[in-house]
PDB file of C-alpha atoms in Angstrom:
ATOM      1  CA  GLY K   1     120.163  62.713 117.550  1.00  0.00           C
ATOM      2  CA  GLU K   2     120.544  61.142 114.128  1.00  0.00           C
ATOM      3  CA  ASN K   3     123.512  58.813 113.823  1.00  0.00           C
ATOM      4  CA  VAL K   4     125.680  58.639 110.715  1.00  0.00           C
ATOM      5  CA  GLU K   5     128.486  56.126 110.303  1.00  0.00           C
ATOM      6  CA  GLN K   6     131.305  56.963 107.884  1.00  0.00           C
ATOM      7  CA  HIS K   7     133.820  54.481 106.411  1.00  0.00           C
ATOM      8  CA  PRO K   8     136.674  54.165 105.963  1.00  0.00           C
ATOM      9  CA  SER K   9     138.352  56.472 108.447  1.00  0.00           C
ATOM     10  CA  THR K  10     141.480  56.610 106.292  1.00  0.00           C
ATOM     11  CA  LEU K  11     141.944  55.951 102.590  1.00  0.00           C
ATOM     12  CA  SER K  12     145.149  56.026 100.575  1.00  0.00           C
ATOM     13  CA  VAL K  13     145.077  55.864  96.768  1.00  0.00           C
ATOM     14  CA  GLN K  14     147.460  56.400  93.890  1.00  0.00           C
ATOM     15  CA  GLU K  15     147.042  59.446  91.729  1.00  0.00           C
ATOM     16  CA  GLY K  16     144.570  58.704  88.952  1.00  0.00           C
ATOM     17  CA  ASP K  17     142.721  56.012  90.904  1.00  0.00           C
ATOM     18  CA  SER K  18     139.149  56.355  92.164  1.00  0.00           C
ATOM     19  CA  ALA K  19     138.145  56.853  95.780  1.00  0.00           C
ATOM     20  CA  VAL K  20     134.842  55.924  97.401  1.00  0.00           C
ATOM     21  CA  ILE K  21     133.647  56.933 100.864  1.00  0.00           C
ATOM     22  CA  LYS K  22     130.407  55.569 102.288  1.00  0.00           C
ATOM     23  CA  CYS K  23     128.029  56.762 104.976  1.00  0.00           C
ATOM     24  CA  THR K  24     125.119  54.910 106.508  1.00  0.00           C
ATOM     25  CA  TYR K  25     122.242  56.316 108.526  1.00  0.00           C
ATOM     26  CA  SER K  26     119.221  55.042 110.397  1.00  0.00           C
ATOM     27  CA  ASP K  27     116.438  57.647 110.183  1.00  0.00           C
ATOM     28  CA  SER K  28     114.478  57.318 106.943  1.00  0.00           C
ATOM     29  CA  ALA K  29     113.174  60.888 107.429  1.00  0.00           C
ATOM     30  CA  SER K  30     116.647  62.282 106.594  1.00  0.00           C
ATOM     31  CA  ASN K  31     116.280  64.233 103.369  1.00  0.00           C
ATOM     32  CA  TYR K  32     119.463  66.217 102.669  1.00  0.00           C
ATOM     33  CA  PHE K  33     122.952  64.731 102.340  1.00  0.00           C
ATOM     34  CA  PRO K  34     125.944  67.054 101.824  1.00  0.00           C
ATOM     35  CA  TRP K  35     129.647  66.265 101.592  1.00  0.00           C
ATOM     36  CA  TYR K  36     132.308  68.608 102.935  1.00  0.00           C
ATOM     37  CA  LYS K  37     136.042  68.747 102.216  1.00  0.00           C
ATOM     38  CA  GLN K  38     138.421  70.086 104.852  1.00  0.00           C
ATOM     39  CA  GLU K  39     142.055  70.723 104.069  1.00  0.00           C
ATOM     40  CA  LEU K  40     144.526  70.834 106.934  1.00  0.00           C
ATOM     41  CA  GLY K  41     144.000  73.929 109.071  1.00  0.00           C
ATOM     42  CA  LYS K  42     141.144  75.194 106.897  1.00  0.00           C
ATOM     43  CA  ARG K  43     137.398  75.456 107.182  1.00  0.00           C
ATOM     44  CA  PRO K  44     135.032  72.738 105.871  1.00  0.00           C
ATOM     45  CA  GLN K  45     133.803  73.496 102.364  1.00  0.00           C
ATOM     46  CA  LEU K  46     130.701  72.079 100.720  1.00  0.00           C
ATOM     47  CA  ILE K  47     131.682  70.133  97.602  1.00  0.00           C
ATOM     48  CA  ILE K  48     128.461  68.383  96.618  1.00  0.00           C
ATOM     49  CA  ASP K  49     125.041  67.588  98.060  1.00  0.00           C
ATOM     50  CA  ILE K  50     122.018  65.487  97.216  1.00  0.00           C
ATOM     51  CA  ARG K  51     118.404  65.486  98.259  1.00  0.00           C
ATOM     52  CA  SER K  52     116.276  62.461  98.992  1.00  0.00           C
ATOM     53  CA  ASN K  53     114.299  62.702  95.752  1.00  0.00           C
ATOM     54  CA  VAL K  54     117.456  62.177  93.650  1.00  0.00           C
ATOM     55  CA  GLY K  55     119.540  59.007  93.315  1.00  0.00           C
ATOM     56  CA  GLU K  56     122.761  60.402  91.897  1.00  0.00           C
ATOM     57  CA  LYS K  57     124.420  63.751  91.262  1.00  0.00           C
ATOM     58  CA  LYS K  58     127.665  64.516  89.437  1.00  0.00           C
ATOM     59  CA  ASP K  59     129.968  67.511  89.311  1.00  0.00           C
ATOM     60  CA  GLN K  60     133.015  66.920  87.125  1.00  0.00           C
ATOM     61  CA  ARG K  61     135.156  64.303  88.940  1.00  0.00           C
ATOM     62  CA  ILE K  62     132.904  64.119  91.983  1.00  0.00           C
ATOM     63  CA  ALA K  63     129.641  62.218  92.311  1.00  0.00           C
ATOM     64  CA  VAL K  64     127.310  61.326  95.144  1.00  0.00           C
ATOM     65  CA  THR K  65     124.906  58.386  95.124  1.00  0.00           C
ATOM     66  CA  LEU K  66     122.025  57.805  97.502  1.00  0.00           C
ATOM     67  CA  ASN K  67     120.302  54.514  98.269  1.00  0.00           C
ATOM     68  CA  LYS K  68     117.274  55.405 100.373  1.00  0.00           C
ATOM     69  CA  THR K  69     116.153  51.805 100.775  1.00  0.00           C
ATOM     70  CA  ALA K  70     119.470  50.671 102.196  1.00  0.00           C
ATOM     71  CA  LYS K  71     119.980  54.037 103.959  1.00  0.00           C
ATOM     72  CA  HIS K  72     123.430  54.813 102.674  1.00  0.00           C
ATOM     73  CA  PHE K  73     125.057  57.430 100.482  1.00  0.00           C
ATOM     74  CA  SER K  74     128.514  57.548  98.960  1.00  0.00           C
ATOM     75  CA  LEU K  75     131.044  60.031  97.609  1.00  0.00           C
ATOM     76  CA  HIS K  76     132.907  58.987  94.475  1.00  0.00           C
ATOM     77  CA  ILE K  77     136.020  60.818  93.297  1.00  0.00           C
ATOM     78  CA  THR K  78     137.455  59.744  89.950  1.00  0.00           C
ATOM     79  CA  GLU K  79     140.919  60.462  88.514  1.00  0.00           C
ATOM     80  CA  THR K  80     142.184  61.538  91.910  1.00  0.00           C
ATOM     81  CA  GLN K  81     144.834  64.239  92.144  1.00  0.00           C
ATOM     82  CA  PRO K  82     147.195  65.168  95.009  1.00  0.00           C
ATOM     83  CA  GLU K  83     145.090  68.269  95.707  1.00  0.00           C
ATOM     84  CA  ASP K  84     142.162  65.979  96.542  1.00  0.00           C
ATOM     85  CA  SER K  85     144.072  64.997  99.702  1.00  0.00           C
ATOM     86  CA  ALA K  86     141.967  66.212 102.644  1.00  0.00           C
ATOM     87  CA  VAL K  87     139.469  65.069 105.256  1.00  0.00           C
ATOM     88  CA  TYR K  88     136.011  64.447 103.817  1.00  0.00           C
ATOM     89  CA  PHE K  89     132.881  64.586 105.954  1.00  0.00           C
ATOM     90  CA  CYS K  90     129.452  63.319 105.115  1.00  0.00           C
ATOM     91  CA  ALA K  91     126.474  64.891 106.826  1.00  0.00           C
ATOM     92  CA  LEU K  92     122.733  64.678 106.833  1.00  0.00           C
ATOM     93  CA  LEU K  93     119.745  66.776 107.724  1.00  0.00           C
ATOM     94  CA  LYS K  94     116.260  65.857 108.737  1.00  0.00           C
ATOM     95  CA  GLY K  95     114.277  68.776 107.426  1.00  0.00           C
ATOM     96  CA  SER K  96     111.987  68.951 110.420  1.00  0.00           C
ATOM     97  CA  ASN K  97     114.715  69.579 113.015  1.00  0.00           C
ATOM     98  CA  TYR K  98     117.214  71.928 111.299  1.00  0.00           C
ATOM     99  CA  LYS K  99     120.223  70.062 112.764  1.00  0.00           C
ATOM    100  CA  LEU K 100     123.062  68.988 110.487  1.00  0.00           C
ATOM    101  CA  THR K 101     124.710  65.788 111.769  1.00  0.00           C
ATOM    102  CA  PHE K 102     128.239  64.946 110.588  1.00  0.00           C
ATOM    103  CA  GLY K 103     130.110  61.705 110.171  1.00  0.00           C
ATOM    104  CA  LYS K 104     133.515  61.433 111.823  1.00  0.00           C
ATOM    105  CA  GLY K 105     135.434  62.005 108.621  1.00  0.00           C
ATOM    106  CA  THR K 106     137.709  60.177 106.183  1.00  0.00           C
ATOM    107  CA  LEU K 107     141.322  61.194 105.694  1.00  0.00           C
ATOM    108  CA  LEU K 108     142.021  60.764 101.976  1.00  0.00           C
ATOM    109  CA  THR K 109     145.640  60.726 100.866  1.00  0.00           C
ATOM    110  CA  VAL K 110     146.409  60.757  97.148  1.00  0.00           C
ATOM    111  CA  ASN K 111     149.968  59.621  96.482  1.00  0.00           C
ATOM    112  CA  PRO K 112     151.710  61.076  93.414  1.00  0.00           C
TER     113      PRO K 112
ATOM    114  CA  ASN U   1     131.243  89.889 100.437  1.00  0.00           C
ATOM    115  CA  ALA U   2     133.379  88.776 103.359  1.00  0.00           C
ATOM    116  CA  GLY U   3     131.138  85.720 103.877  1.00  0.00           C
ATOM    117  CA  VAL U   4     131.309  84.290 107.399  1.00  0.00           C
ATOM    118  CA  THR U   5     133.896  85.858 109.694  1.00  0.00           C
ATOM    119  CA  GLN U   6     135.015  84.775 113.149  1.00  0.00           C
ATOM    120  CA  THR U   7     137.099  86.413 115.836  1.00  0.00           C
ATOM    121  CA  PRO U   8     139.438  85.738 117.480  1.00  0.00           C
ATOM    122  CA  LYS U   9     141.482  83.220 115.453  1.00  0.00           C
ATOM    123  CA  PHE U  10     143.122  81.815 118.547  1.00  0.00           C
ATOM    124  CA  GLN U  11     142.494  82.222 122.272  1.00  0.00           C
ATOM    125  CA  VAL U  12     143.975  80.846 125.481  1.00  0.00           C
ATOM    126  CA  LEU U  13     141.798  80.860 128.595  1.00  0.00           C
ATOM    127  CA  LYS U  14     142.235  79.739 132.159  1.00  0.00           C
ATOM    128  CA  THR U  15     139.679  77.433 133.729  1.00  0.00           C
ATOM    129  CA  GLY U  16     136.719  79.452 134.986  1.00  0.00           C
ATOM    130  CA  GLN U  17     137.228  82.438 132.710  1.00  0.00           C
ATOM    131  CA  SER U  18     134.470  83.589 130.414  1.00  0.00           C
ATOM    132  CA  MET U  19     134.669  84.768 126.844  1.00  0.00           C
ATOM    133  CA  THR U  20     132.615  85.383 123.728  1.00  0.00           C
ATOM    134  CA  LEU U  21     133.441  84.010 120.319  1.00  0.00           C
ATOM    135  CA  GLN U  22     132.224  86.352 117.620  1.00  0.00           C
ATOM    136  CA  CYS U  23     130.603  85.315 114.343  1.00  0.00           C
ATOM    137  CA  ALA U  24     129.217  87.550 111.627  1.00  0.00           C
ATOM    138  CA  GLN U  25     127.926  87.036 108.100  1.00  0.00           C
ATOM    139  CA  ASP U  26     127.113  89.541 105.387  1.00  0.00           C
ATOM    140  CA  MET U  27     125.038  87.279 103.142  1.00  0.00           C
ATOM    141  CA  ASN U  28     121.685  88.027 104.802  1.00  0.00           C
ATOM    142  CA  HIS U  29     121.344  84.377 105.812  1.00  0.00           C
ATOM    143  CA  GLU U  30     118.606  83.497 108.266  1.00  0.00           C
ATOM    144  CA  TYR U  31     120.192  80.262 109.511  1.00  0.00           C
ATOM    145  CA  MET U  32     123.356  80.343 111.615  1.00  0.00           C
ATOM    146  CA  SER U  33     125.041  77.663 113.667  1.00  0.00           C
ATOM    147  CA  TRP U  34     127.985  76.862 115.903  1.00  0.00           C
ATOM    148  CA  TYR U  35     130.012  73.630 115.814  1.00  0.00           C
ATOM    149  CA  ARG U  36     132.956  72.313 117.721  1.00  0.00           C
ATOM    150  CA  GLN U  37     135.524  70.058 116.097  1.00  0.00           C
ATOM    151  CA  ASP U  38     137.576  67.631 118.129  1.00  0.00           C
ATOM    152  CA  PRO U  39     140.040  65.043 116.763  1.00  0.00           C
ATOM    153  CA  GLY U  40     138.233  61.918 115.587  1.00  0.00           C
ATOM    154  CA  MET U  41     134.798  63.356 116.426  1.00  0.00           C
ATOM    155  CA  GLY U  42     133.820  65.219 113.304  1.00  0.00           C
ATOM    156  CA  LEU U  43     131.821  68.401 113.774  1.00  0.00           C
ATOM    157  CA  ARG U  44     129.196  68.545 116.491  1.00  0.00           C
ATOM    158  CA  LEU U  45     126.400  71.089 116.591  1.00  0.00           C
ATOM    159  CA  ILE U  46     126.344  73.305 119.695  1.00  0.00           C
ATOM    160  CA  HIS U  47     123.528  75.776 119.003  1.00  0.00           C
ATOM    161  CA  TYR U  48     121.712  77.079 115.975  1.00  0.00           C
ATOM    162  CA  SER U  49     119.374  79.905 115.009  1.00  0.00           C
ATOM    163  CA  VAL U  50     116.767  80.216 112.276  1.00  0.00           C
ATOM    164  CA  GLY U  51     116.444  83.983 112.572  1.00  0.00           C
ATOM    165  CA  ALA U  52     116.860  86.974 114.827  1.00  0.00           C
ATOM    166  CA  GLY U  53     115.460  86.253 118.264  1.00  0.00           C
ATOM    167  CA  ILE U  54     115.261  82.480 117.672  1.00  0.00           C
ATOM    168  CA  THR U  55     117.851  80.026 118.975  1.00  0.00           C
ATOM    169  CA  ASP U  56     117.833  76.347 119.856  1.00  0.00           C
ATOM    170  CA  GLN U  57     120.148  73.691 121.212  1.00  0.00           C
ATOM    171  CA  GLY U  58     122.175  71.285 119.162  1.00  0.00           C
ATOM    172  CA  GLU U  59     123.900  68.072 120.132  1.00  0.00           C
ATOM    173  CA  VAL U  60     126.368  69.471 122.697  1.00  0.00           C
ATOM    174  CA  PRO U  61     124.933  72.706 124.199  1.00  0.00           C
ATOM    175  CA  ASN U  62     126.079  72.390 127.823  1.00  0.00           C
ATOM    176  CA  GLY U  63     128.454  75.157 128.913  1.00  0.00           C
ATOM    177  CA  TYR U  64     127.573  77.445 125.993  1.00  0.00           C
ATOM    178  CA  ASN U  65     125.066  80.257 125.516  1.00  0.00           C
ATOM    179  CA  VAL U  66     124.008  82.041 122.354  1.00  0.00           C
ATOM    180  CA  SER U  67     121.828  84.953 121.342  1.00  0.00           C
ATOM    181  CA  ARG U  68     120.728  86.336 117.980  1.00  0.00           C
ATOM    182  CA  SER U  69     119.775  89.984 118.206  1.00  0.00           C
ATOM    183  CA  THR U  70     120.500  90.721 114.529  1.00  0.00           C
ATOM    184  CA  THR U  71     120.510  88.697 111.316  1.00  0.00           C
ATOM    185  CA  GLU U  72     124.240  89.308 110.885  1.00  0.00           C
ATOM    186  CA  ASP U  73     125.676  88.307 114.275  1.00  0.00           C
ATOM    187  CA  PHE U  74     125.590  85.085 116.280  1.00  0.00           C
ATOM    188  CA  PRO U  75     127.992  85.186 119.255  1.00  0.00           C
ATOM    189  CA  LEU U  76     128.834  82.113 121.324  1.00  0.00           C
ATOM    190  CA  ARG U  77     129.475  82.630 125.031  1.00  0.00           C
ATOM    191  CA  LEU U  78     131.434  80.417 127.370  1.00  0.00           C
ATOM    192  CA  LEU U  79     130.384  81.393 130.878  1.00  0.00           C
ATOM    193  CA  SER U  80     132.983  79.404 132.823  1.00  0.00           C
ATOM    194  CA  ALA U  81     135.558  77.749 130.597  1.00  0.00           C
ATOM    195  CA  ALA U  82     136.629  74.164 131.274  1.00  0.00           C
ATOM    196  CA  PRO U  83     139.531  72.161 129.771  1.00  0.00           C
ATOM    197  CA  SER U  84     136.939  69.961 128.037  1.00  0.00           C
ATOM    198  CA  GLN U  85     135.993  72.995 125.941  1.00  0.00           C
ATOM    199  CA  THR U  86     139.413  73.053 124.307  1.00  0.00           C
ATOM    200  CA  SER U  87     138.503  72.681 120.657  1.00  0.00           C
ATOM    201  CA  VAL U  88     138.222  74.360 117.295  1.00  0.00           C
ATOM    202  CA  TYR U  89     134.969  76.260 116.940  1.00  0.00           C
ATOM    203  CA  PHE U  90     133.313  76.890 113.594  1.00  0.00           C
ATOM    204  CA  CYS U  91     130.421  79.178 112.853  1.00  0.00           C
ATOM    205  CA  ALA U  92     128.314  78.612 109.745  1.00  0.00           C
ATOM    206  CA  SER U  93     125.402  80.219 107.957  1.00  0.00           C
ATOM    207  CA  ALA U  94     122.903  79.033 105.368  1.00  0.00           C
ATOM    208  CA  PRO U  95     120.501  80.840 103.023  1.00  0.00           C
ATOM    209  CA  GLY U  96     117.406  78.819 103.883  1.00  0.00           C
ATOM    210  CA  LEU U  97     115.758  78.109 107.181  1.00  0.00           C
ATOM    211  CA  ALA U  98     116.360  74.353 107.097  1.00  0.00           C
ATOM    212  CA  GLY U  99     120.146  74.537 107.392  1.00  0.00           C
ATOM    213  CA  GLU U 100     121.024  73.271 103.933  1.00  0.00           C
ATOM    214  CA  THR U 101     124.089  74.567 102.064  1.00  0.00           C
ATOM    215  CA  GLN U 102     126.015  75.797 105.099  1.00  0.00           C
ATOM    216  CA  TYR U 103     129.013  78.082 104.624  1.00  0.00           C
ATOM    217  CA  PHE U 104     131.642  77.925 107.321  1.00  0.00           C
ATOM    218  CA  GLY U 105     133.784  80.606 108.895  1.00  0.00           C
ATOM    219  CA  PRO U 106     137.567  80.194 109.304  1.00  0.00           C
ATOM    220  CA  GLY U 107     137.296  78.891 112.862  1.00  0.00           C
ATOM    221  CA  THR U 108     138.518  79.852 116.324  1.00  0.00           C
ATOM    222  CA  ARG U 109     141.066  77.663 118.065  1.00  0.00           C
ATOM    223  CA  LEU U 110     140.439  77.700 121.829  1.00  0.00           C
ATOM    224  CA  LEU U 111     142.784  76.332 124.465  1.00  0.00           C
ATOM    225  CA  VAL U 112     141.558  76.149 128.070  1.00  0.00           C
ATOM    226  CA  LEU U 113     144.252  75.562 130.652  1.00  0.00           C
TER     227      LEU U 113
END
């Protein structure tokens, strides 16, 4: 199946700093790129997504950028807060095969 | 709306036992899926369905069966449980057929001894 590499695996920042998580992929036919947040012991929750015809999307303190040429997409969180601490997963979908493929996750810790 | 629900929350099985993990959604979503989550592995797709009567394999289907007789329900069956199937299982559903915008259930934690 489609492979997606996610980095870093852990990220620790001070409250108020920015955090960036990057994912790279290989199949140029991938066309949907969501990001999920999973708090400890909870279900994954969709926080933002982007489609291949868009380069950037923002929702308050969260943004996602997509570079189709380089085949990578990134999650940007600005003005981080302790409640942003969680595991974040990138994922991608190739529209023709209906299968969502996840990265291995990034544990983000925001220190007060 | 209850969204996506899963039962049981937690289950202990002995090797060789069978069981069914239940998943239901009340959002009239056509797409439903099952994932397993293991430490350091992210979420891996087991099986998915794009509508009643239609199922297909994901990345890790071996040892699992599914069926989709109604739009609402998508049970996952373990025919003969193995310790390697110890995991957290999540069901999800999505409004479109492609699998975008998936909403996850609360998960079932399964321990196979």
